[in-house]
Amino acid sequence: MPTETVPTDTRWLVTAFHLERGAGCEAVAEHVRHLRARILFDHGRRPEFRKDHGVYADDQELDYGAWHFVARRQAGGPPLGYVRLCTPETGELFQTRSFLGEDPYQDLLLSQGLSTAETFEHSRLVVEHRARKLGLGVHLNAVAIAAARHLGAKAMVGTSGTADGQDLFHARFGFRHVAGTRRYVERYTEDVVVMMYRSTGGCGAYEDLVADLEEDFPRLVRPVSDIEAGRPYEAGSGPGARPAAPPVASRAVTPAVTEVNGDEPRWRPGLFDLQQPADAAAFEALLASGTVREVADTVAEQLVELVTCREPALRRSPEAVERAVAGQLAGRSLREYGTWVWYPWSGRLVHLLPRDEFRLVRTDRNRGRIERPQQRHLLERRVGIIGLSVGSSAALTFAMEGIAGAYKLADFDALSVSNLNRLRAGVHHLGLNKCVIAARQMAEIDPWLDIEIFPRGLDGASMAEFFTGGHGSIDLLVEECDDPQVKLAAREWARQLRVPVVMDANDRGLLDVERFDLEPERPLLHGILGDTTSEDLKDLSAQEKVDVILAMVDREGISAELEASIARLGTTLSSWPQLASGVALGGALTAEAARRILLGLPRPSGRFYADLAVLTSAERSVLA
């Protein structure tokens, strides 16, 4: 994930209030819910937060009895963020309790030595897009933790999204994942996990900020009577509304670690079906927002492609094509037909055919090599890719060829300048996590792909989630990472779960295939490392890692250029030499192998060389 520098002169005006059921409070609750739902809706990303008649809604009974925090940049300005702190008095309604179920929730508290009377819940942290890079997410999170500690909480629980790193964001404050709780939630269109914070555990790099805010908390509090007459949650309170009491300015955010906000960076597109009233309203709001930089609408041309793909003979008659297009539209206008796709990272809004029709046209030239039934079979598969340097070529090739409909991408690294010699990326991507770059590029090929990312890489705790958690288990692994311990651990998991593994070594076109799906007792890496386990490869020195990697790829078989480079690593060479041509070849080799494996075609275990220097040497020429 990229890092965002948070300005040290940012000042936020935070209002805190406790909401009880009673006269005036219902109106305040309505305004708070509207604010939350509007931000959570996120231009259609979470459609459940907008009703058919266009009203944003997030009605939750546990708003009563909870503390609410609203942040602005200046007095009288529009609200830019919000967070809620639920107290034990509404503990029966906690989202975490509902998510887990009564018995698992009680078991969780018991395992931590906690009672319901000392456990609070942190929830509904939402920040406007324009305020995320200014550090408001950090500040509101710190305010909620500070308030909980001031009010005597021994612990906080909460549910967190994972799609854009929200859980990683909370982890930097001391929240910890509760094992075995991650699952997909339709309303949020992403995986959700339970997290827990212990007040005695501190807040890492944000401890000083939280400690200061803990002292400030009483000065942030305003009575609801100061709020109910005005509407401090929306710009322009309406005629006759008196302004809310000015909130107290709390301290500037100066974290030692730069912020990655919950929804940043974005890598999932927004989809709009204009025949749905909520989508249509959200679409118009997006157009009016000023955030759309470019509109690409070629759906008329796409319709011609669609009908002539289905019936190539129509190309001989423009009139027949016109009639077929009219039949496809079935009375709908061009504007309403299909799907509008919003790519927030580029500001582009693109009009496409509906999903199935789009995929039919996009993969039409695959026919003859990959027939329609095979294409449908491949779209039902899920592929995991570890390492998005060499692996990025595989990811993009797989997406273009339609080798899978779902992916899990894992890489802890961010793009640097020296990566630009072999990764399909631009200078505007520098500092961005390689998973995010690949996910965005894949979504620009097919916006309906189901992509999950692991931007912290993989370790013992996350390996199970990668292989079997989230949206589903993977059917094939492409392993392209540089860490020998992770390489072996991934194969241990793959063999246990009977998942086939393919790897390109990025030297001499070496393709490695391990069919654990057919040979569950097969030695890892073909037995090259003997009985070595991933545990044996922990805490290796830099030279030991080099030696193990060379053993894994067979040092005797490497190219002369790579052999000559080994002695220069760390002295005159900063890392392994790699070229874009080799990375591109690796994408082709792994894609061909994966396609055959997933379709049940012959592709045995083994090592195979597609050494272009050898295959295109003079003696291999087929000309007389």
mmCIF file of C-alpha atoms in Angstrom, residues 308-467:
data_model
loop_
_atom_site.group_PDB
_atom_site.id
_atom_site.type_symbol
_atom_site.label_atom_id
_atom_site.label_comp_id
_atom_site.label_asym_id
_atom_site.label_seq_id
_atom_site.Cartn_x
_atom_site.Cartn_y
_atom_site.Cartn_z
ATOM 1 C CA THR A 308 -21.703 -9.857 -35.148
ATOM 2 C CA CYS A 309 -19.771 -12.094 -32.743
ATOM 3 C CA ARG A 310 -22.911 -14.117 -32.290
ATOM 4 C CA GLU A 311 -23.742 -14.118 -36.006
ATOM 5 C CA PRO A 312 -20.696 -13.259 -38.139
ATOM 6 C CA ALA A 313 -22.807 -13.414 -41.322
ATOM 7 C CA LEU A 314 -24.613 -10.231 -40.223
ATOM 8 C CA ARG A 315 -21.541 -8.237 -41.262
ATOM 9 C CA ARG A 316 -22.698 -8.505 -44.881
ATOM 10 C CA SER A 317 -25.822 -6.458 -44.161
ATOM 11 C CA PRO A 318 -25.734 -3.157 -42.223
ATOM 12 C CA GLU A 319 -29.528 -3.262 -42.008
ATOM 13 C CA ALA A 320 -29.419 -6.714 -40.418
ATOM 14 C CA VAL A 321 -26.857 -5.470 -37.895
ATOM 15 C CA GLU A 322 -29.082 -2.508 -37.065
ATOM 16 C CA ARG A 323 -32.081 -4.792 -36.514
ATOM 17 C CA ALA A 324 -30.035 -7.131 -34.304
ATOM 18 C CA VAL A 325 -28.799 -4.214 -32.198
ATOM 19 C CA ALA A 326 -32.371 -2.937 -31.780
ATOM 20 C CA GLY A 327 -33.424 -6.402 -30.685
ATOM 21 C CA GLN A 328 -30.615 -6.512 -28.131
ATOM 22 C CA LEU A 329 -31.628 -3.133 -26.699
ATOM 23 C CA ALA A 330 -35.263 -4.307 -26.410
ATOM 24 C CA GLY A 331 -36.591 -0.781 -26.083
ATOM 25 C CA ARG A 332 -33.921 0.473 -23.710
ATOM 26 C CA SER A 333 -31.965 3.602 -24.489
ATOM 27 C CA LEU A 334 -28.249 3.304 -25.186
ATOM 28 C CA ARG A 335 -27.521 5.267 -22.023
ATOM 29 C CA GLU A 336 -29.507 2.852 -19.837
ATOM 30 C CA TYR A 337 -28.204 -0.305 -21.461
ATOM 31 C CA GLY A 338 -25.320 -2.225 -19.898
ATOM 32 C CA THR A 339 -23.087 -1.129 -17.042
ATOM 33 C CA TRP A 340 -21.289 2.097 -16.289
ATOM 34 C CA VAL A 341 -17.959 1.420 -14.571
ATOM 35 C CA TRP A 342 -16.307 4.011 -12.341
ATOM 36 C CA TYR A 343 -12.538 3.807 -11.847
ATOM 37 C CA PRO A 344 -11.899 6.203 -8.926
ATOM 38 C CA TRP A 345 -8.109 5.948 -9.143
ATOM 39 C CA SER A 346 -8.085 7.436 -12.660
ATOM 40 C CA GLY A 347 -11.300 9.459 -12.630
ATOM 41 C CA ARG A 348 -12.579 7.541 -15.678
ATOM 42 C CA LEU A 349 -16.202 6.549 -16.202
ATOM 43 C CA VAL A 350 -16.630 3.827 -18.837
ATOM 44 C CA HIS A 351 -19.812 2.477 -20.450
ATOM 45 C CA LEU A 352 -19.723 -1.272 -21.145
ATOM 46 C CA LEU A 353 -21.980 -4.089 -22.248
ATOM 47 C CA PRO A 354 -23.564 -6.141 -19.429
ATOM 48 C CA ARG A 355 -21.124 -8.552 -17.795
ATOM 49 C CA ASP A 356 -21.909 -11.741 -19.700
ATOM 50 C CA GLU A 357 -22.167 -9.992 -23.054
ATOM 51 C CA PHE A 358 -18.962 -8.053 -22.370
ATOM 52 C CA ARG A 359 -17.091 -11.255 -21.575
ATOM 53 C CA LEU A 360 -18.503 -12.985 -24.631
ATOM 54 C CA VAL A 361 -17.144 -10.251 -26.898
ATOM 55 C CA ARG A 362 -13.893 -9.751 -24.990
ATOM 56 C CA THR A 363 -12.946 -13.427 -25.286
ATOM 57 C CA ASP A 364 -14.433 -14.015 -28.748
ATOM 58 C CA ARG A 365 -10.978 -14.338 -30.319
ATOM 59 C CA ASN A 366 -10.135 -17.065 -27.795
ATOM 60 C CA ARG A 367 -12.486 -19.412 -29.637
ATOM 61 C CA GLY A 368 -10.707 -22.072 -31.600
ATOM 62 C CA ARG A 369 -8.171 -22.224 -28.755
ATOM 63 C CA ILE A 370 -10.459 -21.917 -25.734
ATOM 64 C CA GLU A 371 -14.063 -22.761 -26.591
ATOM 65 C CA ARG A 372 -17.076 -21.230 -24.851
ATOM 66 C CA PRO A 373 -17.683 -24.143 -22.398
ATOM 67 C CA GLN A 374 -13.998 -24.041 -21.469
ATOM 68 C CA GLN A 375 -14.173 -20.290 -20.994
ATOM 69 C CA ARG A 376 -17.109 -20.669 -18.622
ATOM 70 C CA HIS A 377 -15.268 -23.395 -16.714
ATOM 71 C CA LEU A 378 -12.184 -21.192 -16.296
ATOM 72 C CA LEU A 379 -14.251 -18.263 -15.014
ATOM 73 C CA GLU A 380 -15.373 -20.482 -12.139
ATOM 74 C CA ARG A 381 -11.782 -21.010 -10.967
ATOM 75 C CA ARG A 382 -9.803 -19.005 -8.369
ATOM 76 C CA VAL A 383 -6.042 -18.466 -8.738
ATOM 77 C CA GLY A 384 -3.591 -17.328 -6.064
ATOM 78 C CA ILE A 385 -0.469 -15.394 -7.041
ATOM 79 C CA ILE A 386 2.372 -14.791 -4.571
ATOM 80 C CA GLY A 387 4.888 -12.170 -5.662
ATOM 81 C CA LEU A 388 3.699 -9.405 -7.973
ATOM 82 C CA SER A 389 6.962 -8.509 -9.681
ATOM 83 C CA VAL A 390 7.382 -11.502 -11.995
ATOM 84 C CA GLY A 391 3.873 -12.498 -10.889
ATOM 85 C CA SER A 392 2.355 -9.279 -12.251
ATOM 86 C CA SER A 393 2.956 -10.523 -15.795
ATOM 87 C CA ALA A 394 1.145 -13.748 -14.929
ATOM 88 C CA ALA A 395 -1.746 -11.857 -13.306
ATOM 89 C CA LEU A 396 -2.318 -9.638 -16.325
ATOM 90 C CA THR A 397 -1.907 -12.484 -18.821
ATOM 91 C CA PHE A 398 -4.377 -14.624 -16.863
ATOM 92 C CA ALA A 399 -6.878 -11.745 -16.756
ATOM 93 C CA MET A 400 -6.557 -11.067 -20.494
ATOM 94 C CA GLU A 401 -6.860 -14.723 -21.422
ATOM 95 C CA GLY A 402 -9.766 -15.326 -19.044
ATOM 96 C CA ILE A 403 -7.984 -18.089 -17.150
ATOM 97 C CA ALA A 404 -9.895 -17.423 -13.916
ATOM 98 C CA GLY A 405 -12.749 -15.295 -12.648
ATOM 99 C CA ALA A 406 -11.318 -14.805 -9.144
ATOM 100 C CA TYR A 407 -7.854 -14.049 -7.795
ATOM 101 C CA LYS A 408 -5.895 -13.635 -4.587
ATOM 102 C CA LEU A 409 -2.778 -11.479 -4.883
ATOM 103 C CA ALA A 410 -0.059 -11.313 -2.216
ATOM 104 C CA ASP A 411 2.973 -9.010 -2.050
ATOM 105 C CA PHE A 412 4.196 -6.753 0.746
ATOM 106 C CA ASP A 413 6.311 -4.566 -1.535
ATOM 107 C CA ALA A 414 5.643 -1.163 -3.075
ATOM 108 C CA LEU A 415 6.716 -0.192 -6.585
ATOM 109 C CA SER A 416 10.125 1.488 -6.762
ATOM 110 C CA VAL A 417 11.959 3.103 -9.650
ATOM 111 C CA SER A 418 14.179 0.052 -10.184
ATOM 112 C CA ASN A 419 11.053 -2.093 -10.757
ATOM 113 C CA LEU A 420 10.130 -0.109 -13.863
ATOM 114 C CA ASN A 421 12.526 -2.104 -16.052
ATOM 115 C CA ARG A 422 10.202 -5.133 -15.933
ATOM 116 C CA LEU A 423 6.801 -4.269 -14.408
ATOM 117 C CA ARG A 424 3.971 -2.907 -16.516
ATOM 118 C CA ALA A 425 3.488 0.238 -14.460
ATOM 119 C CA GLY A 426 4.024 3.979 -14.753
ATOM 120 C CA VAL A 427 5.857 6.570 -12.731
ATOM 121 C CA HIS A 428 2.540 7.633 -11.194
ATOM 122 C CA HIS A 429 2.424 4.192 -9.523
ATOM 123 C CA LEU A 430 5.658 4.705 -7.559
ATOM 124 C CA GLY A 431 5.123 3.983 -3.866
ATOM 125 C CA LEU A 432 1.943 2.005 -4.528
ATOM 126 C CA ASN A 433 1.695 -1.586 -3.345
ATOM 127 C CA LYS A 434 2.254 -4.048 -6.187
ATOM 128 C CA CYS A 435 -0.969 -5.936 -5.359
ATOM 129 C CA VAL A 436 -2.957 -2.736 -5.762
ATOM 130 C CA ILE A 437 -1.297 -1.927 -9.098
ATOM 131 C CA ALA A 438 -2.044 -5.398 -10.464
ATOM 132 C CA ALA A 439 -5.612 -5.409 -9.110
ATOM 133 C CA ARG A 440 -6.352 -2.063 -10.755
ATOM 134 C CA GLN A 441 -4.916 -3.132 -14.080
ATOM 135 C CA MET A 442 -6.869 -6.394 -13.984
ATOM 136 C CA ALA A 443 -10.086 -4.500 -13.150
ATOM 137 C CA GLU A 444 -9.453 -2.294 -16.178
ATOM 138 C CA ILE A 445 -9.424 -5.461 -18.312
ATOM 139 C CA ASP A 446 -12.519 -6.992 -16.673
ATOM 140 C CA PRO A 447 -14.263 -4.946 -13.944
ATOM 141 C CA TRP A 448 -16.245 -7.980 -12.759
ATOM 142 C CA LEU A 449 -13.221 -9.994 -11.638
ATOM 143 C CA ASP A 450 -13.322 -11.007 -7.970
ATOM 144 C CA ILE A 451 -9.940 -9.886 -6.630
ATOM 145 C CA GLU A 452 -8.680 -10.074 -3.041
ATOM 146 C CA ILE A 453 -5.329 -8.601 -2.052
ATOM 147 C CA PHE A 454 -2.818 -9.333 0.709
ATOM 148 C CA PRO A 455 -0.693 -6.164 0.744
ATOM 149 C CA ARG A 456 1.328 -7.230 3.781
ATOM 150 C CA GLY A 457 2.521 -10.383 2.075
ATOM 151 C CA LEU A 458 2.087 -13.799 3.629
ATOM 152 C CA ASP A 459 3.218 -15.285 6.917
ATOM 153 C CA GLY A 460 2.136 -18.127 9.139
ATOM 154 C CA ALA A 461 -0.968 -16.266 10.259
ATOM 155 C CA SER A 462 -2.194 -15.224 6.813
ATOM 156 C CA MET A 463 -1.261 -18.291 4.754
ATOM 157 C CA ALA A 464 -4.449 -20.137 5.724
ATOM 158 C CA GLU A 465 -6.547 -17.107 4.811
ATOM 159 C CA PHE A 466 -4.838 -16.918 1.435
ATOM 160 C CA PHE A 467 -5.391 -20.575 0.592
#
